[in-house]
Amino acid sequence: MKTFEELGVSADLLRAIKELGYESPMPVQEAVIPYLLNDESSDVVALAQTGTGKTASFGLPLIQKIDLSLRKPQALILSPTRELCLQIANDLKDYSKYIPDLSVLPMYGGTSIENQIRNFKRGVHIIVATPGRLIDLMERKVVNLETVKKVVMDEADEMLDMGFTDSINTILERVPEDRTTLMFSATMSPAISKIAKNYLHDAREIVIGTKNEGAKSVNHVYYMVHAKDKYLALKRIADFYPDIYAIVFCRTRAETQDVADKLIGDGYSADALHGDLSQAQRDFVMGKFRQRRLQILVATDVAARGLDVDDLTHVINYGLPDDIESYTHRSGRTGRAGKTGTSISIINLREKGKMRAIEKVIGKQFVAGTIPTGKEICEKQLLKVMDEIEKVQVNEEEIATYLPEIYRKLDWLDKEDLIKRVVSLEFNHFLEYYSNAREIAIPDQGKSSRKDKGGDAAGGRGKRGGERSREAEPGYSRLFVNLGKKDGMTPSMVIDMLNQNVDRRVDVGRIDLMQTFSFFEVKERDAAAVVRSLEGLTYNGRPVNVELASTDETGRGDKGGRSKGSAPARRGGKKQREEEDFRKFFDDDTPFDDGGAWYKKRKKRRR
Ligand code: AMP
């Protein structure tokens, strides 16, 4: 392992990072620092998780390369959230402690733009910005990026997910072509490799650890309960892990608030984080959670994005998210920094199909968990109380004056009695609650998965809804796509997607639209080509994922489409089939929409 000196870090920076306690470089720093200090370097895509030391890996060389005599922006760092923006700017200020003339300015939304304009006009070397605020400042003709030589996109996958693709386009258009661009991402998704192709030139890929390392260190556990029992299940899980430090993800703001209110009402150390709260309220809640003054944070996906916490014990999905990428982001919040984490999903039968779809994308199976019984929880809590009694710090000096009175009062109790009473003090409410609580009924999955086939995984209704687990028609393969009615998906959009992106005529069979995903069938011989052609496709900036669907609820992939001889053959000739297909398209209650332009594949390369 090399030292920071050997990597070429300058004396002023060395002094500052020594004070921060950085003894030796972390792997991402060893890989990226010398590369960026080298003037000939080309662009970089670095796959590194949060907490790996990536800020210093780009921050130190960026600072070192600044020409202090030119008081103009020379480096631009884009970050998805204001919290990360501030964190990066603060880190850079710490690193440049002994370079007093260096000016770093964070520019982010949700706060006075006037102050930022004033500060910018004083002269800035490094801008750390969220895309939205930067565009605003560019449109006001305050910020000009013509002097920028280096661009860093931090947490690029998050930025894409948050819909900043167009903003990033606009920003990069305004930075001179001879820039060096660095993209940091936790995972190498198709969307990331695509953006790297578009914006980066001969990019070198630096992988720290293994790709998608986060997913490997996370166990995925599901608890199957009736929808009405989800909250009870959550309570039991929280009780079973007394030292829990978790984010509970909900789908809507209302649900987030509701679950948090219930937990607070039931005496848990919990609070809510969602978009209906003011920025000040959100900062307050996030602060409490970071300082561990809260054990459970109930949050929406969007609101939790600004929160960077490394040592969560659990991520809990209070129901599965609508899209698979959100699940990956949620679960990637645990199992960081070399630790193993657990992503728990409390789901009902209707979500089982969604779970199978997620399994295919993350390449890992969910393990079925059993909701702890009241007795198991009581044992766990009892152990915790005993552990606390053993470990409590006794302030001998302070307590000494009170002891004579305490001894006098408790004199009549023997040791066993005293122990029972002390433990009961903490433990009684659990005993009371669980001695009266009914055990949570586990849905009959065998029977219900048949029933399940009659209902929409995402809660929709209608005759198509339950057909997500059906087999493909003979000669056809059934494909899954992560867009559904909620995304405006219609049968004609499926056809357009194929027409615009597959270089051959594709016969389309049955189309089943769910709320958040859909299935469509193509001829078996075309399936592989269709999946290949749609790789890297985006829809409104969101990565589109198309893959072979599994045929049943057990997650057994069918790979080739259908299992031979199991589905009834379609009667009639080609014409009749076309008529059936045609009727089926217009049979759907969603309007016909010919909006082919919604699907776009980026063909242009920037340079
Ligand atoms: P980051 O991934 O940039 O958020 O860094 C994660 C944490 O590691 C931060 O608290 C940094 O201050 C710390 N850190 C970064 N580089 C080093 C280093 N070389 N030695 C010790 N700590 C570091």
XYZ file of C-alpha atoms and ligand atoms in Angstrom:
630
model
C 0.000 0.000 0.000
C 1.309 3.459 -0.908
C 1.323 6.527 1.326
C -0.491 9.753 0.452
C 2.940 11.304 -0.236
C 3.740 8.524 -2.690
C 0.454 9.134 -4.447
C 1.613 12.705 -5.059
C -0.580 14.605 -2.590
C 0.861 18.078 -1.839
C 2.246 19.151 1.553
C -0.629 21.509 2.447
C -3.188 18.819 1.837
C -1.124 16.206 3.663
C -1.022 18.395 6.745
C -4.797 18.865 6.727
C -5.711 15.208 6.196
C -3.223 14.088 8.851
C -5.147 16.287 11.274
C -8.341 14.587 10.135
C -6.765 11.269 11.072
C -6.212 9.966 7.542
C -3.112 7.828 8.050
C -3.027 5.900 4.822
C -5.081 6.013 1.625
C -8.218 3.941 1.257
C -8.397 1.705 -1.869
C -10.508 4.147 -3.896
C -8.045 6.907 -3.058
C -5.087 4.786 -4.070
C -6.722 4.157 -7.423
C -8.181 7.576 -8.220
C -5.771 10.166 -6.728
C -2.670 9.455 -8.867
C -4.880 9.102 -11.893
C -6.424 12.542 -11.476
C -3.133 14.169 -10.641
C -1.816 12.982 -13.965
C -2.537 15.670 -16.584
C -2.944 13.129 -19.366
C -5.713 11.232 -17.619
C -8.932 10.435 -19.414
C -12.413 10.117 -17.940
C -13.232 7.733 -15.120
C -16.223 5.705 -13.989
C -15.614 4.639 -10.412
C -17.873 2.082 -8.823
C -17.620 2.719 -5.124
C -20.091 2.576 -2.287
C -20.686 5.437 0.098
C -18.283 5.290 3.004
C -15.327 4.058 0.949
C -13.479 7.384 1.060
C -14.521 8.577 -2.369
C -14.863 12.268 -1.429
C -11.133 12.537 -0.695
C -10.341 10.444 -3.768
C -11.632 13.178 -6.051
C -11.495 16.114 -3.612
C -7.750 16.052 -2.939
C -6.587 15.989 -6.569
C -9.251 18.524 -7.612
C -7.992 20.959 -4.990
C -4.371 20.331 -5.890
C -5.024 21.042 -9.560
C -6.727 24.405 -9.007
C -4.946 27.474 -10.346
C -5.462 29.825 -7.409
C -4.488 32.890 -9.431
C -7.576 32.413 -11.616
C -10.640 33.140 -9.467
C -13.061 31.332 -11.760
C -14.843 27.942 -11.455
C -12.362 25.258 -12.507
C -14.041 22.214 -11.018
C -17.697 21.265 -10.775
C -19.058 18.556 -8.491
C -22.663 17.496 -9.037
C -24.509 15.777 -6.239
C -28.099 14.517 -6.010
C -29.091 16.102 -2.694
C -28.433 19.225 -0.699
C -27.171 17.152 2.235
C -24.539 15.423 0.146
C -23.684 18.755 -1.480
C -23.016 20.320 1.917
C -21.109 17.297 3.120
C -18.794 17.354 0.098
C -18.251 21.124 0.369
C -17.427 20.793 4.068
C -15.004 17.930 3.407
C -13.277 19.990 0.711
C -13.006 22.929 3.092
C -11.417 20.636 5.679
C -8.907 19.333 3.143
C -7.985 22.860 2.037
C -7.524 24.192 5.570
C -3.937 25.200 4.737
C -4.810 26.623 1.334
C -6.719 29.671 2.565
C -7.131 31.236 -0.887
C -9.088 28.275 -2.215
C -12.791 28.951 -2.502
C -15.389 26.167 -2.494
C -19.084 27.038 -2.793
C -22.051 24.699 -2.246
C -25.069 25.625 -4.381
C -28.281 23.780 -3.625
C -32.017 24.362 -3.677
C -34.387 25.007 -0.801
C -32.423 27.994 0.475
C -31.858 31.647 -0.467
C -30.490 31.918 -3.982
C -29.446 35.540 -3.372
C -26.819 34.536 -0.801
C -25.422 31.960 -3.178
C -25.270 34.549 -5.979
C -23.487 36.998 -3.686
C -20.968 34.371 -2.613
C -20.423 33.216 -6.160
C -19.662 36.747 -7.324
C -16.787 36.946 -4.866
C -15.006 34.365 -6.982
C -15.183 30.570 -6.674
C -12.743 27.811 -7.671
C -14.851 24.724 -6.980
C -18.639 24.565 -7.288
C -20.480 21.762 -5.479
C -24.052 21.829 -6.762
C -27.329 20.027 -7.070
C -28.350 19.964 -10.761
C -31.609 21.916 -10.343
C -30.092 24.888 -8.511
C -27.114 25.019 -10.856
C -29.392 25.225 -13.902
C -31.342 27.994 -12.215
C -28.133 29.939 -11.663
C -26.992 29.292 -15.217
C -30.311 30.513 -16.587
C -29.995 33.668 -14.518
C -26.621 34.117 -16.209
C -24.879 34.089 -12.845
C -22.874 30.919 -13.330
C -20.826 30.305 -16.416
C -19.037 26.969 -16.778
C -16.637 27.903 -19.600
C -13.592 27.730 -17.338
C -14.450 24.349 -15.816
C -11.824 21.690 -16.498
C -12.993 18.870 -14.274
C -16.501 17.561 -13.613
C -17.387 15.022 -10.932
C -20.814 13.383 -10.854
C -21.169 11.929 -7.386
C -23.787 9.244 -6.728
C -24.633 9.355 -10.416
C -27.070 6.464 -10.051
C -29.075 8.458 -7.504
C -29.090 11.500 -9.796
C -30.469 9.458 -12.659
C -33.042 7.904 -10.380
C -34.168 11.277 -9.204
C -34.868 12.286 -12.799
C -31.879 14.615 -13.305
C -30.891 13.107 -16.663
C -32.034 16.128 -18.684
C -30.481 18.583 -16.233
C -27.164 16.736 -16.417
C -27.387 16.903 -20.198
C -27.927 20.637 -20.109
C -25.101 21.217 -17.646
C -22.556 19.117 -19.524
C -23.460 20.909 -22.768
C -22.102 24.078 -21.167
C -18.787 22.658 -19.984
C -15.930 22.771 -22.531
C -15.301 19.544 -24.410
C -11.729 19.169 -23.184
C -12.845 18.617 -19.614
C -12.087 15.493 -17.579
C -15.248 13.842 -16.301
C -15.502 11.479 -13.360
C -18.587 9.547 -12.533
C -19.048 7.866 -9.160
C -21.798 5.337 -8.758
C -22.587 2.591 -6.286
C -23.717 0.225 -9.015
C -23.124 -0.244 -12.727
C -26.692 -0.236 -13.997
C -27.490 -0.152 -17.721
C -28.435 3.522 -17.291
C -25.040 4.308 -15.798
C -23.104 2.562 -18.534
C -25.257 4.355 -21.049
C -24.613 7.764 -19.570
C -20.918 6.931 -19.402
C -21.012 6.164 -23.119
C -22.760 9.446 -23.857
C -20.783 11.837 -21.718
C -17.436 10.248 -21.028
C -14.562 9.794 -23.413
C -12.622 6.506 -23.341
C -13.622 6.176 -19.721
C -11.488 4.013 -17.520
C -13.515 1.894 -15.110
C -12.280 1.678 -11.550
C -14.070 -0.845 -9.398
C -13.595 -0.751 -5.660
C -14.569 -4.083 -4.166
C -16.808 -5.987 -6.503
C -19.568 -4.532 -8.599
C -22.889 -4.323 -6.798
C -21.062 -5.303 -3.653
C -23.889 -3.876 -1.584
C -26.305 -6.533 -2.740
C -23.951 -9.316 -1.688
C -23.614 -8.198 1.890
C -27.369 -7.837 2.340
C -29.697 -10.635 3.396
C -33.194 -10.278 2.026
C -35.881 -11.586 4.335
C -39.625 -11.423 3.848
C -42.469 -11.820 6.300
C -45.730 -12.765 4.660
C -48.735 -11.429 6.560
C -52.282 -10.334 5.842
C -52.372 -6.671 4.805
C -54.206 -5.749 8.009
C -51.404 -7.248 10.118
C -48.516 -5.306 8.619
C -48.222 -2.882 11.495
C -48.418 -5.643 14.121
C -45.660 -7.482 12.280
C -43.526 -4.341 12.226
C -43.983 -3.933 15.977
C -42.920 -7.505 16.598
C -39.829 -7.129 14.474
C -38.896 -3.923 16.308
C -39.463 -5.682 19.653
C -37.457 -8.721 18.609
C -34.433 -6.544 17.815
C -34.156 -4.282 20.854
C -31.036 -2.581 19.469
C -32.632 -1.949 16.109
C -31.429 1.114 14.179
C -33.526 1.070 11.053
C -35.245 2.970 8.300
C -38.793 1.781 7.643
C -39.681 2.652 4.065
C -43.307 3.390 3.193
C -44.768 4.148 -0.194
C -46.691 7.344 0.519
C -46.336 10.362 2.765
C -49.650 9.593 4.457
C -48.650 6.011 5.194
C -45.256 7.190 6.468
C -46.872 9.596 8.911
C -49.466 7.047 9.948
C -46.914 4.323 10.726
C -44.658 6.784 12.580
C -47.604 8.109 14.622
C -48.575 4.585 15.612
C -45.009 3.697 16.611
C -44.624 6.878 18.643
C -48.017 6.239 20.256
C -46.866 2.732 21.165
C -43.770 4.098 22.858
C -41.089 3.442 20.243
C -38.197 5.750 19.572
C -39.445 6.677 16.104
C -40.236 9.633 13.858
C -41.389 10.391 10.320
C -39.460 11.827 7.376
C -41.384 12.838 4.269
C -41.995 15.649 1.848
C -44.915 17.204 3.724
C -42.507 18.328 6.433
C -40.642 21.614 6.122
C -36.922 21.513 5.362
C -36.204 22.568 8.960
C -38.357 19.719 10.310
C -36.662 17.230 8.022
C -33.199 18.446 9.053
C -34.222 18.096 12.688
C -35.476 14.524 12.277
C -32.450 13.492 10.212
C -30.161 15.022 12.825
C -31.854 13.057 15.607
C -31.572 9.854 13.626
C -27.902 10.407 12.731
C -27.102 11.018 16.384
C -28.997 7.839 17.235
C -31.477 9.690 19.378
C -34.055 7.870 17.244
C -34.008 4.142 16.634
C -36.568 3.945 13.873
C -36.991 6.405 11.059
C -40.138 5.961 8.990
C -39.496 7.529 5.595
C -40.510 7.825 1.970
C -37.889 6.914 -0.620
C -37.465 10.485 -1.793
C -37.139 12.072 1.648
C -34.605 9.477 2.802
C -32.297 10.249 -0.089
C -30.604 13.097 1.726
C -29.737 10.871 4.639
C -26.402 9.160 4.679
C -26.142 6.685 7.539
C -23.746 3.774 7.338
C -24.471 1.514 10.254
C -28.151 0.653 9.998
C -28.998 -2.729 11.473
C -32.017 -3.141 9.210
C -33.848 -1.663 6.293
C -37.539 -2.469 6.563
C -39.829 -2.341 3.570
C -43.321 -1.681 4.810
C -44.609 -3.184 1.620
C -42.467 -3.371 -1.503
C -41.786 -0.226 -3.542
C -43.394 0.321 -6.930
C -40.175 0.000 -8.840
C -37.291 -2.371 -8.489
C -34.613 0.328 -8.503
C -36.107 1.778 -5.323
C -35.783 -1.606 -3.674
C -32.115 -1.792 -4.659
C -31.502 1.658 -3.221
C -33.391 0.887 -0.038
C -31.600 -2.366 0.641
C -28.245 -0.851 -0.358
C -28.508 1.363 2.707
C -27.622 -1.561 4.896
C -24.706 -3.966 4.575
C -22.246 -1.147 4.039
C -18.612 -0.723 4.977
C -17.888 -4.444 5.049
C -20.785 -5.291 7.360
C -23.678 -7.611 6.671
C -27.108 -6.039 6.692
C -30.667 -7.234 6.545
C -33.400 -5.926 4.334
C -36.756 -7.016 5.734
C -39.895 -6.846 3.637
C -43.277 -7.073 5.307
C -45.542 -8.065 2.475
C -48.918 -9.537 1.753
C -49.770 -12.167 -0.806
C -50.452 -9.668 -3.524
C -46.850 -8.525 -3.404
C -45.375 -11.946 -3.946
C -45.089 -11.491 -7.707
C -43.290 -8.214 -7.192
C -40.896 -9.948 -4.823
C -40.092 -12.559 -7.458
C -39.432 -9.817 -10.009
C -37.036 -8.149 -7.546
C -35.257 -11.450 -6.915
C -34.497 -11.721 -10.597
C -32.972 -8.285 -10.755
C -30.874 -8.496 -7.587
C -29.901 -12.093 -8.338
C -30.687 -13.215 -4.798
C -33.583 -15.055 -3.215
C -35.630 -13.671 -0.382
C -35.639 -15.922 2.647
C -39.000 -16.490 4.335
C -38.920 -15.209 7.904
C -41.254 -16.307 10.698
C -42.817 -13.549 12.741
C -41.445 -13.933 16.279
C -43.960 -15.213 18.799
C -44.813 -13.257 21.937
C -42.738 -15.690 23.979
C -39.667 -15.291 21.781
C -39.943 -11.527 21.967
C -40.289 -11.567 25.737
C -37.171 -13.724 26.038
C -35.222 -11.337 23.823
C -36.362 -8.289 25.754
C -35.636 -9.965 29.055
C -32.092 -10.650 27.923
C -31.761 -7.018 26.975
C -32.901 -5.830 30.405
C -30.458 -8.198 32.102
C -27.696 -7.033 29.816
C -28.447 -3.409 30.631
C -28.430 -4.123 34.360
C -25.025 -5.749 33.987
C -23.576 -2.943 31.949
C -25.066 0.124 33.591
C -22.483 2.629 34.781
C -22.941 3.227 38.499
C -21.967 6.690 39.589
C -20.684 5.670 43.013
C -20.047 9.190 44.204
C -23.427 10.631 43.297
C -25.468 7.699 44.481
C -23.619 7.271 47.784
C -25.619 9.968 49.567
C -28.926 8.339 48.638
C -27.931 4.746 49.407
C -28.696 4.645 53.150
C -32.282 5.739 52.472
C -32.582 3.258 49.573
C -31.284 0.372 51.680
C -33.650 1.281 54.509
C -36.618 1.334 52.165
C -35.817 -1.964 50.429
C -34.496 -3.744 53.453
C -37.435 -6.117 53.643
C -36.777 -7.569 50.153
C -34.408 -10.443 49.633
C -32.084 -10.662 46.596
C -34.445 -12.790 44.420
C -37.376 -10.494 45.097
C -35.306 -7.467 44.289
C -34.091 -8.900 40.988
C -37.641 -9.834 39.962
C -38.883 -6.368 40.705
C -36.072 -4.513 38.927
C -36.493 -6.635 35.829
C -40.284 -6.327 35.900
C -40.019 -2.576 36.027
C -38.667 -2.557 32.505
C -40.241 -5.692 31.278
C -43.860 -5.626 32.446
C -45.250 -3.756 29.486
C -43.929 -6.413 27.114
C -45.281 -9.209 29.260
C -48.676 -7.559 29.476
C -48.839 -6.779 25.787
C -47.737 -10.176 24.595
C -49.681 -12.207 27.121
C -52.855 -10.722 25.627
C -51.727 -10.398 22.016
C -53.019 -12.814 19.452
C -50.342 -14.427 17.314
C -50.259 -13.049 13.797
C -51.984 -15.369 11.366
C -49.840 -16.479 8.482
C -51.661 -16.408 5.141
C -52.165 -19.770 3.496
C -49.751 -19.320 0.652
C -50.605 -22.501 -1.185
C -54.308 -21.785 -1.354
C -53.865 -18.091 -1.703
C -51.318 -18.173 -4.436
C -54.090 -19.621 -6.551
C -56.336 -16.877 -5.329
C -53.463 -14.494 -5.820
C -53.547 -15.282 -9.494
C -56.913 -13.616 -9.571
C -55.724 -10.300 -8.151
C -53.396 -7.557 -9.283
C -50.025 -7.560 -7.565
C -50.151 -3.818 -7.304
C -53.685 -3.653 -6.065
C -55.453 -3.011 -9.361
C -58.609 -4.718 -10.483
C -59.948 -6.176 -13.655
C -59.694 -9.339 -15.586
C -56.145 -8.848 -16.718
C -54.890 -7.998 -13.290
C -54.255 -11.441 -11.953
C -52.588 -12.906 -14.946
C -49.059 -11.976 -14.089
C -48.093 -15.527 -13.272
C -49.747 -17.165 -16.257
C -47.800 -19.086 -18.808
C -47.075 -17.790 -22.259
C -49.236 -18.898 -25.143
C -47.760 -21.746 -27.219
C -44.863 -20.556 -29.316
C -44.588 -17.319 -27.335
C -42.307 -16.162 -24.535
C -43.599 -13.961 -21.791
C -41.513 -10.894 -20.986
C -41.575 -8.655 -17.954
C -41.158 -4.882 -18.211
C -40.853 -2.555 -15.197
C -43.425 -0.053 -16.494
C -47.126 -0.271 -15.743
C -50.369 1.671 -15.894
C -49.080 4.104 -13.306
C -46.321 5.011 -15.734
C -48.921 5.589 -18.440
C -48.176 2.234 -20.080
C -50.685 1.180 -22.730
C -50.652 -1.711 -25.212
C -49.820 0.687 -28.014
C -46.811 1.900 -26.068
C -45.581 -1.662 -25.808
C -45.846 -1.943 -29.585
C -44.126 1.412 -30.073
C -41.337 0.422 -27.745
C -40.710 -2.658 -29.876
C -41.136 -0.880 -33.212
C -38.698 1.845 -32.302
C -36.030 -0.249 -30.707
C -36.007 -3.726 -32.195
C -34.531 -4.069 -35.656
C -36.917 -6.751 -36.818
C -40.617 -7.346 -37.089
C -41.863 -8.733 -33.816
C -45.187 -10.531 -33.442
C -46.680 -9.475 -30.151
C -49.019 -11.771 -28.264
C -50.829 -11.109 -25.052
C -50.200 -7.899 -23.106
C -51.050 -7.713 -19.390
C -50.765 -4.300 -17.812
C -50.350 -4.100 -14.047
C -50.147 -0.921 -12.029
C -46.373 -0.735 -11.863
C -45.148 -3.339 -14.301
C -46.448 -5.290 -17.264
C -46.031 -8.475 -19.222
C -46.095 -8.917 -22.945
C -45.562 -11.927 -25.136
C -43.413 -12.218 -28.209
C -42.620 -15.216 -30.391
C -40.153 -17.535 -28.655
C -37.670 -17.097 -31.486
C -37.718 -13.294 -31.014
C -37.515 -13.164 -27.232
C -33.741 -13.051 -26.811
C -33.361 -10.427 -29.544
C -36.078 -8.286 -27.963
C -34.466 -8.425 -24.518
C -31.079 -7.591 -26.039
C -32.413 -4.728 -28.143
C -34.153 -3.125 -25.194
C -31.106 -3.170 -22.982
C -30.118 0.284 -21.847
C -33.432 1.808 -22.900
C -34.814 4.637 -20.800
C -38.307 5.991 -20.424
C -38.533 9.548 -19.146
C -35.007 9.148 -17.879
C -35.854 5.986 -16.006
C -34.069 2.747 -16.869
C -36.359 0.253 -18.556
C -35.840 -3.348 -17.537
C -37.134 -6.070 -19.830
C -36.510 -9.720 -19.125
C -38.013 -13.170 -19.390
C -40.801 -13.585 -16.866
C -41.047 -16.579 -14.586
C -44.073 -18.763 -15.112
C -45.134 -19.380 -11.587
C -45.247 -17.931 -8.150
C -42.449 -20.119 -6.856
C -39.976 -18.048 -8.809
C -39.011 -20.926 -11.111
C -37.829 -19.119 -14.204
C -39.133 -20.528 -17.431
C -36.252 -19.183 -19.527
C -37.613 -20.530 -22.790
C -41.081 -19.062 -22.378
C -43.633 -21.677 -21.466
C -43.285 -25.201 -20.214
C -44.143 -27.508 -23.031
C -47.659 -28.755 -23.363
C -48.986 -27.074 -20.274
C -50.916 -24.190 -21.777
C -53.914 -24.755 -23.998
C -53.106 -24.090 -27.626
C -54.713 -21.048 -29.188
C -57.391 -21.990 -31.618
C -57.668 -20.530 -35.087
C -55.170 -19.314 -37.647
C -52.938 -16.303 -37.814
C -55.751 -13.985 -38.863
C -57.893 -14.947 -35.915
C -54.963 -14.482 -33.583
C -54.340 -11.030 -35.011
C -58.003 -10.198 -34.492
C -57.842 -11.479 -30.937
C -54.745 -9.422 -30.293
C -56.316 -6.362 -31.855
C -59.459 -6.754 -29.768
C -57.366 -7.267 -26.696
C -55.560 -3.973 -27.201
C -58.728 -1.949 -27.417
C -60.462 -4.018 -24.815
C -58.251 -2.480 -22.179
C -59.663 0.431 -20.232
C -56.557 2.528 -20.710
C -56.789 4.945 -23.652
C -55.049 4.256 -26.920
C -51.973 6.378 -27.077
C -49.664 6.591 -30.006
C -46.950 8.452 -28.129
C -43.949 6.637 -29.567
C -41.581 9.514 -28.876
C -41.748 8.691 -25.193
C -39.264 5.920 -25.654
C -35.883 7.039 -26.640
C -32.578 5.415 -27.031
C -29.643 7.770 -26.847
C -27.856 7.413 -30.129
C -25.769 10.576 -30.048
C -22.398 10.513 -28.418
C -21.274 13.786 -26.988
C -17.734 13.522 -28.140
P -16.676 9.111 2.077
O -16.870 7.814 1.347
O -15.913 10.095 1.281
O -17.979 9.642 2.603
O -15.755 8.795 3.376
C -16.176 7.967 4.416
C -15.488 8.311 5.731
O -14.137 7.903 5.712
C -15.474 9.792 6.047
O -15.791 9.939 7.408
C -14.055 10.221 5.783
O -13.674 11.316 6.584
C -13.280 8.973 6.143
N -12.018 8.826 5.385
C -11.812 9.077 4.080
N -10.554 8.764 3.732
C -9.940 8.298 4.836
C -8.627 7.798 5.106
N -7.691 7.715 4.162
N -8.359 7.384 6.362
C -9.299 7.440 7.326
N -10.559 7.904 7.136
C -10.880 8.330 5.896
